[in-house]
Amino acid sequence: MEQQIELLAPGGDLDAIRAAIYAGADAIYCGLDKFNARNRAKNIVFADLPGIIRLAHKNFCQVFLTLNIIIVESEIPQLVNVLNKIVKTNIDGVIIQDFGMFYLLNNYFPGLAIHASTQLTTHNSGQVQFLSQLKASRVNLSRELNLDEIKELTARAHEHNLLSEVFVHGSYCLSFSGLCYVSSVHGGRSGNRGRCSQPCREQYQTTAVGKDFPLNLKDNSAYADLQALADAGVDSVKIEGRIKKFHYVYTVVNAWKKQLQRLEKQDRLLTDTKELYQVFNRDFSNGFLAGDINKSMFIDNARDNSARYRAAVQGGCTAKNIQQAKRELYDLKTEMINQVGKNIAKLRIEKAPLTIQVAGKVGTALQITLITPETTSVIFSEIPAQKAQQGSKKQGQALTADMLLNRLQAIDDTEYFIQDIDVKELEDDLFIPFKELNALKNKMLCCLLGVQELPAPVEPPCLKKSQALPTSPVLSVLISSPEDVHLGTLIRQGGGELYFQLPSNFAHNWTGSCTDNETYREIFKQHKVIPWFPSVLIGEDYQAARKFLQELAPQHLVTNNTGIAYVAYQQGIPWTAGPALNTVNSLSLLCLQENFHCSGAFLSNELEKTQIQRIKRPDNFHLHYSIYHPMKLLTSRQCLFHQVTGCPKTSIDANCMQSCEKTASIKNLQGARFFIEKTKGNYHALYNEINFLNTDIVTDLPHLFSSFLIDLREKKSKTTVAVDKPTLIRLFTEHLAGNLSSALSSTLSTADSAQKLREVIYPSTATQYARGI
């Protein structure tokens, strides 16, 4: 039996879309000029979409629309307007990230197929179940997963009627998708808004091991792994590249199409990748997929890599050979652009002509005949036509070609344009009520869209304003060391909570009977400490985390991982959505509350004051916000020390996760420093040079939040704290209350207490709160 795997290609502009279709893509994904995660791509305007869909469907190719960014509150009305138009097309699916978008689609646009974006960083079975609960029909699995992990999650996806999708070619991200904030913090270009400036690709000051591009990964290529992906049951292989030009798209899609055709025919797969090296690349690696996360996945400088590769296979990377290779590649590129350009020019992205014939006379039903290049359809009015009364404003206009053209403008949002309205068989001065004319228009749209019923226009949900909380917000604290458990007594005096950060390497830290494990178990059993789950829990670590929850049965938890959220929901444990779930709008809060009994959420620190102020808190729901924390900019499964300080190991092994503990720093050419940290039981992380401190929100929005958080985990940064932790807690507590203890200072205003905190914690930044996304 032949195995059918979908080839999913990028379409960053009209030419790239045509090139993907010409090369044989089974599906393309493209974005509008708003609400998609490739803001730097040219993208398309909505007027192009019906023509794109028509062309694709004629060539047995599906079209998926990317709406895969987080949506701020003020954009929801505009988003609803866009969805009202999309639902009247024959789009095959929409790719989304934001939980508020899930809420809108499930409640108001159920006819649209939902695809879970890579930005949701799906890497464990609980997350698959979470997305199934949200009625996703397919899920893009994290690029960091190996074949065994992909196989396991694909099987789980199929159990829950989801298709699995895997990136097989194009750029690797150094960070788990959706968890990178480098571009947001340094430049105000949020990756979660499609504006990533790719700082991981930039040049930095030369590191101790002589590298200038220490964060730069090679490109992903699973070209030689197609059979293994098929054996894993993967449904769709996806090519990255919506900012690439049409000749690149054609070359890569064509190469992959040939490989897939050989797989389907059970022929020997190709191993020659020279076609892929003829277009832009940073060299290739399959390290994540192979489960070999190694030093060779990095490339220090990818400039002219295609030329270097060509020179290497044609006699060596001498300066002369590289220049010759550049000339040859330029000629190949020119020839390819010309040839492919001629061929794709034949693929016209345009709407099909529609002729509307209208016939009728007084006392009979109107007959409407719709003539398209494919079909002819006939519909009738429900009531007979009447004679128009001249001068009657109440009755309305008589039926004419111009009047009908004006009333049928909604057809412009379909794959058709009105070429002609033929009224030769329509008696003069006929009239039908506006309501009946509108019903006829809807019948026409149903015929053209091939649906039984047209979805009614949706108005943006009207949510009631948040009521002021009856109590003032309290202070809560996040720790990660057993030595800080004593702080709970001080925190609970003010009604706050003490959260304990759990490791990602659960399989090691929560099994067995070593001293550390017993210490951790005692913390949760004997102290009133709330577990705080990390963003990434893969494979056996996720399973161990589930077991831990079953054993501990906590009264409450905070999670940054939707897989743990699903377990909490199943077990009836009240849970709060952590900051890394990127919650930025009211509909996301409703989505989490109504679908998973979520009791509260931390709002994203990427938001500015007005963006936060517009959010409406649901009833019986708690909002939280972190006002002080080290700024984690990315989380990576790769070792970040290879290119910085070096590492005696060339690959990450089983001991690295649980045992490695070190720090280093890099500095970009503008002088900004970044701290690299690896702690025991956790993935590699990149931190900002200075910590986040936002004292203004306490007075700006005092009645929206149930609690404010301070993160007292010890992370290396340039920020110094001039007092001990208990004193710092008292300073924050009194800032929330509006004054300072006389033991620390004379009685001061809230503004003065904020200044005191900024002096004690120095330097600090709250740029995101001022800038937003």
mmCIF file of C-alpha atoms in Angstrom, residues 364-707:
data_model
loop_
_atom_site.group_PDB
_atom_site.id
_atom_site.type_symbol
_atom_site.label_atom_id
_atom_site.label_comp_id
_atom_site.label_asym_id
_atom_site.label_seq_id
_atom_site.Cartn_x
_atom_site.Cartn_y
_atom_site.Cartn_z
ATOM 1 C CA THR A 364 -43.843 34.946 -10.225
ATOM 2 C CA ALA A 365 -40.708 33.944 -8.341
ATOM 3 C CA LEU A 366 -37.463 35.406 -9.610
ATOM 4 C CA GLN A 367 -35.195 32.903 -11.335
ATOM 5 C CA ILE A 368 -31.456 33.431 -10.812
ATOM 6 C CA THR A 369 -29.050 31.456 -13.007
ATOM 7 C CA LEU A 370 -25.393 31.392 -11.934
ATOM 8 C CA ILE A 371 -22.979 30.485 -14.728
ATOM 9 C CA THR A 372 -19.334 29.768 -13.845
ATOM 10 C CA PRO A 373 -16.630 28.059 -15.954
ATOM 11 C CA GLU A 374 -17.408 24.821 -14.101
ATOM 12 C CA THR A 375 -21.140 24.738 -13.419
ATOM 13 C CA THR A 376 -24.531 26.288 -13.952
ATOM 14 C CA SER A 377 -26.883 26.621 -10.964
ATOM 15 C CA VAL A 378 -30.451 27.890 -10.726
ATOM 16 C CA ILE A 379 -32.161 29.313 -7.641
ATOM 17 C CA PHE A 380 -35.533 30.953 -7.055
ATOM 18 C CA SER A 381 -36.891 33.630 -4.761
ATOM 19 C CA GLU A 382 -39.259 32.490 -2.015
ATOM 20 C CA ILE A 383 -41.832 35.153 -2.794
ATOM 21 C CA PRO A 384 -43.111 36.515 -6.120
ATOM 22 C CA ALA A 385 -41.868 39.751 -7.582
ATOM 23 C CA GLN A 386 -44.006 42.866 -7.213
ATOM 24 C CA LYS A 387 -44.459 45.950 -9.327
ATOM 25 C CA ALA A 388 -42.359 48.810 -8.008
ATOM 26 C CA GLN A 389 -44.293 51.863 -6.867
ATOM 27 C CA GLN A 390 -42.688 54.955 -8.284
ATOM 28 C CA GLY A 391 -41.580 57.460 -5.655
ATOM 29 C CA SER A 392 -42.151 55.102 -2.718
ATOM 30 C CA LYS A 393 -39.174 55.407 -0.380
ATOM 31 C CA LYS A 394 -40.625 52.755 1.901
ATOM 32 C CA GLN A 395 -40.685 50.110 -0.827
ATOM 33 C CA GLY A 396 -37.120 50.511 -2.124
ATOM 34 C CA GLN A 397 -35.421 50.404 -5.523
ATOM 35 C CA ALA A 398 -36.597 48.612 -8.624
ATOM 36 C CA LEU A 399 -34.432 45.691 -9.773
ATOM 37 C CA THR A 400 -31.815 46.760 -12.321
ATOM 38 C CA ALA A 401 -28.389 45.444 -13.280
ATOM 39 C CA ASP A 402 -26.646 48.334 -11.488
ATOM 40 C CA MET A 403 -28.770 47.941 -8.363
ATOM 41 C CA LEU A 404 -28.064 44.183 -8.242
ATOM 42 C CA LEU A 405 -24.340 44.719 -8.802
ATOM 43 C CA ASN A 406 -24.273 47.019 -5.779
ATOM 44 C CA ARG A 407 -26.246 44.590 -3.606
ATOM 45 C CA LEU A 408 -24.114 41.565 -4.523
ATOM 46 C CA GLN A 409 -20.715 42.972 -3.579
ATOM 47 C CA ALA A 410 -20.183 40.101 -1.098
ATOM 48 C CA ILE A 411 -19.477 37.846 -4.085
ATOM 49 C CA ASP A 412 -16.182 39.719 -4.432
ATOM 50 C CA ASP A 413 -14.918 37.846 -1.353
ATOM 51 C CA THR A 414 -15.347 34.495 -3.138
ATOM 52 C CA GLU A 415 -13.324 32.905 -5.931
ATOM 53 C CA TYR A 416 -15.555 34.634 -8.503
ATOM 54 C CA PHE A 417 -16.060 38.110 -9.913
ATOM 55 C CA ILE A 418 -19.299 39.283 -11.506
ATOM 56 C CA GLN A 419 -18.556 39.531 -15.196
ATOM 57 C CA ASP A 420 -22.111 40.259 -16.277
ATOM 58 C CA ILE A 421 -25.605 40.645 -14.862
ATOM 59 C CA ASP A 422 -28.063 39.769 -17.601
ATOM 60 C CA VAL A 423 -31.566 41.178 -16.967
ATOM 61 C CA LYS A 424 -32.991 40.792 -20.490
ATOM 62 C CA GLU A 425 -35.596 38.312 -19.174
ATOM 63 C CA LEU A 426 -36.483 40.539 -16.211
ATOM 64 C CA GLU A 427 -39.650 42.587 -16.558
ATOM 65 C CA ASP A 428 -39.161 46.340 -16.012
ATOM 66 C CA ASP A 429 -39.890 48.020 -12.690
ATOM 67 C CA LEU A 430 -39.953 44.857 -10.560
ATOM 68 C CA PHE A 431 -39.340 44.893 -6.868
ATOM 69 C CA ILE A 432 -38.709 42.375 -4.072
ATOM 70 C CA PRO A 433 -38.241 43.289 -0.391
ATOM 71 C CA PHE A 434 -34.725 43.862 0.888
ATOM 72 C CA LYS A 435 -34.979 40.843 3.207
ATOM 73 C CA GLU A 436 -35.788 38.546 0.273
ATOM 74 C CA LEU A 437 -33.018 40.070 -1.848
ATOM 75 C CA ASN A 438 -30.578 39.424 0.987
ATOM 76 C CA ALA A 439 -31.816 35.814 1.191
ATOM 77 C CA LEU A 440 -31.201 35.425 -2.555
ATOM 78 C CA LYS A 441 -27.679 36.790 -2.149
ATOM 79 C CA ASN A 442 -27.011 34.205 0.573
ATOM 80 C CA LYS A 443 -28.363 31.417 -1.656
ATOM 81 C CA MET A 444 -25.990 32.536 -4.393
ATOM 82 C CA LEU A 445 -23.044 32.506 -1.976
ATOM 83 C CA CYS A 446 -23.995 29.004 -0.794
ATOM 84 C CA CYS A 447 -24.006 27.786 -4.396
ATOM 85 C CA LEU A 448 -20.640 29.378 -5.129
ATOM 86 C CA LEU A 449 -19.051 28.100 -1.899
ATOM 87 C CA GLY A 450 -20.618 24.656 -2.127
ATOM 88 C CA VAL A 451 -22.207 24.827 1.328
ATOM 89 C CA GLN A 452 -25.729 24.196 2.577
ATOM 90 C CA GLU A 453 -25.885 27.213 4.862
ATOM 91 C CA LEU A 454 -23.979 30.462 4.973
ATOM 92 C CA PRO A 455 -22.498 31.359 8.353
ATOM 93 C CA ALA A 456 -24.094 34.450 9.844
ATOM 94 C CA PRO A 457 -21.784 37.465 10.327
ATOM 95 C CA VAL A 458 -20.171 37.415 13.759
ATOM 96 C CA GLU A 459 -19.932 40.485 15.947
ATOM 97 C CA PRO A 460 -16.895 40.825 18.225
ATOM 98 C CA PRO A 461 -17.739 39.267 21.605
ATOM 99 C CA CYS A 462 -18.924 41.906 24.060
ATOM 100 C CA LEU A 463 -17.303 41.179 27.398
ATOM 101 C CA LYS A 464 -18.279 42.938 30.577
ATOM 102 C CA LYS A 465 -15.791 45.202 32.277
ATOM 103 C CA SER A 466 -13.763 43.660 35.076
ATOM 104 C CA GLN A 467 -15.092 44.460 38.507
ATOM 105 C CA ALA A 468 -12.618 45.894 40.996
ATOM 106 C CA LEU A 469 -11.372 43.193 43.322
ATOM 107 C CA PRO A 470 -12.631 43.423 46.912
ATOM 108 C CA THR A 471 -9.097 42.985 48.259
ATOM 109 C CA SER A 472 -5.756 44.534 47.376
ATOM 110 C CA PRO A 473 -3.209 42.489 45.422
ATOM 111 C CA VAL A 474 -0.790 40.434 47.490
ATOM 112 C CA LEU A 475 2.876 39.685 46.976
ATOM 113 C CA SER A 476 4.001 36.184 45.917
ATOM 114 C CA VAL A 477 7.527 34.853 45.493
ATOM 115 C CA LEU A 478 9.183 32.317 43.182
ATOM 116 C CA ILE A 479 12.190 30.332 44.439
ATOM 117 C CA SER A 480 14.164 27.305 43.244
ATOM 118 C CA SER A 481 16.371 26.450 46.216
ATOM 119 C CA PRO A 482 15.296 24.460 49.297
ATOM 120 C CA GLU A 483 17.296 26.951 51.340
ATOM 121 C CA ASP A 484 14.685 29.620 50.581
ATOM 122 C CA VAL A 485 11.653 27.681 51.787
ATOM 123 C CA HIS A 486 11.697 29.656 55.063
ATOM 124 C CA LEU A 487 10.600 32.751 53.090
ATOM 125 C CA GLY A 488 7.131 31.212 52.921
ATOM 126 C CA THR A 489 6.375 32.288 56.481
ATOM 127 C CA LEU A 490 7.015 35.926 55.634
ATOM 128 C CA ILE A 491 5.074 35.740 52.364
ATOM 129 C CA ARG A 492 2.041 34.060 53.866
ATOM 130 C CA GLN A 493 1.775 36.750 56.528
ATOM 131 C CA GLY A 494 0.653 39.058 53.738
ATOM 132 C CA GLY A 495 -1.634 36.483 52.137
ATOM 133 C CA GLY A 496 0.764 35.623 49.317
ATOM 134 C CA GLU A 497 2.054 32.330 47.940
ATOM 135 C CA LEU A 498 5.514 30.794 47.754
ATOM 136 C CA TYR A 499 6.114 29.083 44.402
ATOM 137 C CA PHE A 500 8.866 26.522 43.853
ATOM 138 C CA GLN A 501 10.358 26.174 40.351
ATOM 139 C CA LEU A 502 10.529 22.534 39.302
ATOM 140 C CA PRO A 503 13.205 21.205 36.922
ATOM 141 C CA SER A 504 12.661 20.047 33.355
ATOM 142 C CA ASN A 505 14.568 16.807 33.999
ATOM 143 C CA PHE A 506 11.780 15.235 36.060
ATOM 144 C CA ALA A 507 12.770 11.670 35.183
ATOM 145 C CA HIS A 508 15.959 12.087 37.206
ATOM 146 C CA ASN A 509 14.805 14.464 39.917
ATOM 147 C CA TRP A 510 11.553 12.738 40.847
ATOM 148 C CA THR A 511 12.414 9.057 40.766
ATOM 149 C CA GLY A 512 14.627 6.951 42.959
ATOM 150 C CA SER A 513 15.485 7.742 46.559
ATOM 151 C CA CYS A 514 18.521 9.992 46.454
ATOM 152 C CA THR A 515 18.919 12.742 49.016
ATOM 153 C CA ASP A 516 17.906 15.507 46.624
ATOM 154 C CA ASN A 517 14.686 13.734 45.749
ATOM 155 C CA GLU A 518 13.763 13.247 49.391
ATOM 156 C CA THR A 519 14.493 16.928 50.046
ATOM 157 C CA TYR A 520 12.197 17.965 47.214
ATOM 158 C CA ARG A 521 9.410 15.644 48.322
ATOM 159 C CA GLU A 522 9.658 17.003 51.857
ATOM 160 C CA ILE A 523 9.370 20.570 50.572
ATOM 161 C CA PHE A 524 5.974 19.907 49.042
ATOM 162 C CA LYS A 525 4.674 17.555 51.700
ATOM 163 C CA GLN A 526 5.646 19.535 54.804
ATOM 164 C CA HIS A 527 5.690 23.137 53.563
ATOM 165 C CA LYS A 528 2.889 25.122 51.952
ATOM 166 C CA VAL A 529 4.777 25.543 48.711
ATOM 167 C CA ILE A 530 3.064 25.750 45.309
ATOM 168 C CA PRO A 531 4.688 23.767 42.456
ATOM 169 C CA TRP A 532 5.719 25.871 39.447
ATOM 170 C CA PHE A 533 6.181 23.762 36.313
ATOM 171 C CA PRO A 534 8.637 24.645 33.521
ATOM 172 C CA SER A 535 7.834 25.283 29.857
ATOM 173 C CA VAL A 536 9.479 22.175 28.449
ATOM 174 C CA LEU A 537 8.846 18.588 29.576
ATOM 175 C CA ILE A 538 9.720 16.008 26.949
ATOM 176 C CA GLY A 539 9.151 12.255 26.898
ATOM 177 C CA GLU A 540 9.970 10.477 30.142
ATOM 178 C CA ASP A 541 10.321 13.826 31.921
ATOM 179 C CA TYR A 542 6.687 14.596 31.156
ATOM 180 C CA GLN A 543 5.604 11.138 32.297
ATOM 181 C CA ALA A 544 7.560 11.568 35.539
ATOM 182 C CA ALA A 545 5.906 14.962 36.070
ATOM 183 C CA ARG A 546 2.489 13.334 35.676
ATOM 184 C CA LYS A 547 3.432 10.702 38.251
ATOM 185 C CA PHE A 548 4.633 13.412 40.608
ATOM 186 C CA LEU A 549 1.291 15.196 40.369
ATOM 187 C CA GLN A 550 -0.578 11.977 41.111
ATOM 188 C CA GLU A 551 1.587 11.375 44.191
ATOM 189 C CA LEU A 552 1.579 14.934 45.478
ATOM 190 C CA ALA A 553 -2.011 15.934 44.606
ATOM 191 C CA PRO A 554 -1.261 19.620 45.339
ATOM 192 C CA GLN A 555 -4.006 22.052 46.270
ATOM 193 C CA HIS A 556 -2.905 24.361 43.461
ATOM 194 C CA LEU A 557 -0.170 24.667 40.847
ATOM 195 C CA VAL A 558 1.304 27.054 38.279
ATOM 196 C CA THR A 559 2.341 25.654 34.916
ATOM 197 C CA ASN A 560 4.077 27.026 31.859
ATOM 198 C CA ASN A 561 3.391 23.772 30.005
ATOM 199 C CA THR A 562 -0.031 22.967 28.559
ATOM 200 C CA GLY A 563 0.588 19.238 28.978
ATOM 201 C CA ILE A 564 0.685 19.708 32.742
ATOM 202 C CA ALA A 565 -2.347 21.991 32.461
ATOM 203 C CA TYR A 566 -4.218 19.094 30.885
ATOM 204 C CA VAL A 567 -3.190 16.720 33.690
ATOM 205 C CA ALA A 568 -4.302 19.266 36.306
ATOM 206 C CA TYR A 569 -7.638 19.607 34.510
ATOM 207 C CA GLN A 570 -8.066 15.822 34.434
ATOM 208 C CA GLN A 571 -7.229 15.469 38.116
ATOM 209 C CA GLY A 572 -9.362 18.417 39.226
ATOM 210 C CA ILE A 573 -6.378 20.409 40.523
ATOM 211 C CA PRO A 574 -6.840 24.210 40.395
ATOM 212 C CA TRP A 575 -4.127 25.611 38.151
ATOM 213 C CA THR A 576 -2.738 28.941 37.019
ATOM 214 C CA ALA A 577 -1.299 29.618 33.562
ATOM 215 C CA GLY A 578 2.318 30.736 33.892
ATOM 216 C CA PRO A 579 3.956 33.698 32.113
ATOM 217 C CA ALA A 580 5.451 31.557 29.335
ATOM 218 C CA LEU A 581 1.975 30.649 28.032
ATOM 219 C CA ASN A 582 1.940 34.145 26.491
ATOM 220 C CA THR A 583 -1.547 35.196 27.623
ATOM 221 C CA VAL A 584 -2.369 38.630 26.189
ATOM 222 C CA ASN A 585 -6.158 38.941 25.748
ATOM 223 C CA SER A 586 -9.490 38.333 27.470
ATOM 224 C CA LEU A 587 -10.586 35.565 25.106
ATOM 225 C CA SER A 588 -7.495 33.536 25.991
ATOM 226 C CA LEU A 589 -8.528 33.715 29.640
ATOM 227 C CA LEU A 590 -12.038 32.519 28.762
ATOM 228 C CA CYS A 591 -10.596 29.725 26.628
ATOM 229 C CA LEU A 592 -8.472 28.401 29.483
ATOM 230 C CA GLN A 593 -11.231 28.820 32.060
ATOM 231 C CA GLU A 594 -14.067 27.251 30.064
ATOM 232 C CA ASN A 595 -12.120 24.387 28.494
ATOM 233 C CA PHE A 596 -9.706 23.434 31.283
ATOM 234 C CA HIS A 597 -11.120 24.941 34.510
ATOM 235 C CA CYS A 598 -8.111 27.258 34.753
ATOM 236 C CA SER A 599 -8.375 29.401 37.892
ATOM 237 C CA GLY A 600 -5.981 32.194 36.931
ATOM 238 C CA ALA A 601 -3.225 33.375 34.621
ATOM 239 C CA PHE A 602 -0.092 35.464 34.561
ATOM 240 C CA LEU A 603 -0.332 38.126 31.865
ATOM 241 C CA SER A 604 2.573 38.366 29.455
ATOM 242 C CA ASN A 605 5.364 40.771 30.353
ATOM 243 C CA GLU A 606 5.550 41.749 26.686
ATOM 244 C CA LEU A 607 2.443 43.931 27.111
ATOM 245 C CA GLU A 608 2.408 47.650 27.820
ATOM 246 C CA LYS A 609 0.059 49.469 30.182
ATOM 247 C CA THR A 610 -2.810 50.193 27.773
ATOM 248 C CA GLN A 611 -2.712 46.696 26.307
ATOM 249 C CA ILE A 612 -3.060 45.254 29.820
ATOM 250 C CA GLN A 613 -5.692 47.773 30.855
ATOM 251 C CA ARG A 614 -8.045 46.673 28.059
ATOM 252 C CA ILE A 615 -8.088 43.053 29.222
ATOM 253 C CA LYS A 616 -11.302 41.999 30.958
ATOM 254 C CA ARG A 617 -10.925 39.473 33.753
ATOM 255 C CA PRO A 618 -13.563 36.696 33.739
ATOM 256 C CA ASP A 619 -15.648 36.124 36.856
ATOM 257 C CA ASN A 620 -14.058 33.837 39.449
ATOM 258 C CA PHE A 621 -10.675 34.194 37.779
ATOM 259 C CA HIS A 622 -7.412 35.575 39.157
ATOM 260 C CA LEU A 623 -4.890 37.640 37.211
ATOM 261 C CA HIS A 624 -1.221 37.773 38.178
ATOM 262 C CA TYR A 625 1.791 39.692 36.946
ATOM 263 C CA SER A 626 5.528 39.399 37.555
ATOM 264 C CA ILE A 627 6.911 42.759 38.635
ATOM 265 C CA TYR A 628 10.489 41.609 39.266
ATOM 266 C CA HIS A 629 12.418 38.777 37.616
ATOM 267 C CA PRO A 630 15.574 37.795 35.742
ATOM 268 C CA MET A 631 14.655 38.008 32.048
ATOM 269 C CA LYS A 632 14.933 34.601 30.390
ATOM 270 C CA LEU A 633 15.252 35.342 26.687
ATOM 271 C CA LEU A 634 15.274 31.830 25.271
ATOM 272 C CA THR A 635 15.315 28.149 26.193
ATOM 273 C CA SER A 636 17.281 25.706 24.032
ATOM 274 C CA ARG A 637 17.768 21.946 23.786
ATOM 275 C CA GLN A 638 21.157 22.632 22.231
ATOM 276 C CA CYS A 639 24.344 23.230 24.237
ATOM 277 C CA LEU A 640 25.053 26.960 24.163
ATOM 278 C CA PHE A 641 28.622 26.593 25.440
ATOM 279 C CA HIS A 642 30.088 24.826 22.389
ATOM 280 C CA GLN A 643 30.688 28.092 20.537
ATOM 281 C CA VAL A 644 31.340 30.279 23.596
ATOM 282 C CA THR A 645 33.654 28.656 26.129
ATOM 283 C CA GLY A 646 33.870 25.218 24.551
ATOM 284 C CA CYS A 647 32.906 21.863 26.018
ATOM 285 C CA PRO A 648 34.916 18.624 26.227
ATOM 286 C CA LYS A 649 31.882 16.752 24.887
ATOM 287 C CA THR A 650 30.954 17.069 21.236
ATOM 288 C CA SER A 651 27.339 15.970 21.814
ATOM 289 C CA ILE A 652 24.763 16.289 24.558
ATOM 290 C CA ASP A 653 24.402 13.008 26.439
ATOM 291 C CA ALA A 654 22.128 11.713 29.202
ATOM 292 C CA ASN A 655 24.298 13.181 31.962
ATOM 293 C CA CYS A 656 24.413 16.713 30.564
ATOM 294 C CA MET A 657 20.817 17.548 31.469
ATOM 295 C CA GLN A 658 20.991 16.359 35.055
ATOM 296 C CA SER A 659 24.596 17.200 35.940
ATOM 297 C CA CYS A 660 25.874 20.163 33.935
ATOM 298 C CA GLU A 661 25.998 23.487 35.777
ATOM 299 C CA LYS A 662 27.866 26.453 34.357
ATOM 300 C CA THR A 663 27.513 30.031 33.154
ATOM 301 C CA ALA A 664 29.128 32.209 30.508
ATOM 302 C CA SER A 665 28.372 35.415 28.650
ATOM 303 C CA ILE A 666 28.497 36.825 25.148
ATOM 304 C CA LYS A 667 28.362 40.406 23.958
ATOM 305 C CA ASN A 668 26.956 41.656 20.661
ATOM 306 C CA LEU A 669 28.642 44.305 18.508
ATOM 307 C CA GLN A 670 26.464 47.011 20.078
ATOM 308 C CA GLY A 671 27.856 46.136 23.516
ATOM 309 C CA ALA A 672 24.808 44.364 24.968
ATOM 310 C CA ARG A 673 25.750 41.392 27.129
ATOM 311 C CA PHE A 674 23.779 38.146 27.401
ATOM 312 C CA PHE A 675 24.266 35.532 30.084
ATOM 313 C CA ILE A 676 24.177 31.838 29.230
ATOM 314 C CA GLU A 677 23.118 29.541 32.040
ATOM 315 C CA LYS A 678 22.860 25.797 32.442
ATOM 316 C CA THR A 679 21.617 24.540 35.821
ATOM 317 C CA LYS A 680 21.230 20.959 36.956
ATOM 318 C CA GLY A 681 18.051 19.387 35.649
ATOM 319 C CA ASN A 682 17.258 22.199 33.209
ATOM 320 C CA TYR A 683 17.803 23.152 29.579
ATOM 321 C CA HIS A 684 20.257 25.786 28.445
ATOM 322 C CA ALA A 685 18.946 29.330 28.747
ATOM 323 C CA LEU A 686 19.933 32.815 27.657
ATOM 324 C CA TYR A 687 19.263 35.692 30.073
ATOM 325 C CA ASN A 688 19.176 39.436 29.678
ATOM 326 C CA GLU A 689 22.020 41.515 31.053
ATOM 327 C CA ILE A 690 19.770 43.275 33.585
ATOM 328 C CA ASN A 691 16.625 42.215 35.408
ATOM 329 C CA PHE A 692 13.046 43.352 34.859
ATOM 330 C CA LEU A 693 11.528 45.656 37.500
ATOM 331 C CA ASN A 694 8.128 47.265 37.044
ATOM 332 C CA THR A 695 6.937 49.212 40.077
ATOM 333 C CA ASP A 696 4.578 51.443 38.067
ATOM 334 C CA ILE A 697 1.951 48.779 37.399
ATOM 335 C CA VAL A 698 1.176 48.607 41.113
ATOM 336 C CA THR A 699 -0.296 52.101 40.987
ATOM 337 C CA ASP A 700 -1.339 52.068 37.303
ATOM 338 C CA LEU A 701 -3.639 49.033 37.583
ATOM 339 C CA PRO A 702 -4.186 48.299 41.271
ATOM 340 C CA HIS A 703 -7.624 46.659 40.927
ATOM 341 C CA LEU A 704 -6.990 44.232 38.068
ATOM 342 C CA PHE A 705 -4.586 41.792 39.700
ATOM 343 C CA SER A 706 -4.910 39.353 42.569
ATOM 344 C CA SER A 707 -1.163 39.159 43.069
#
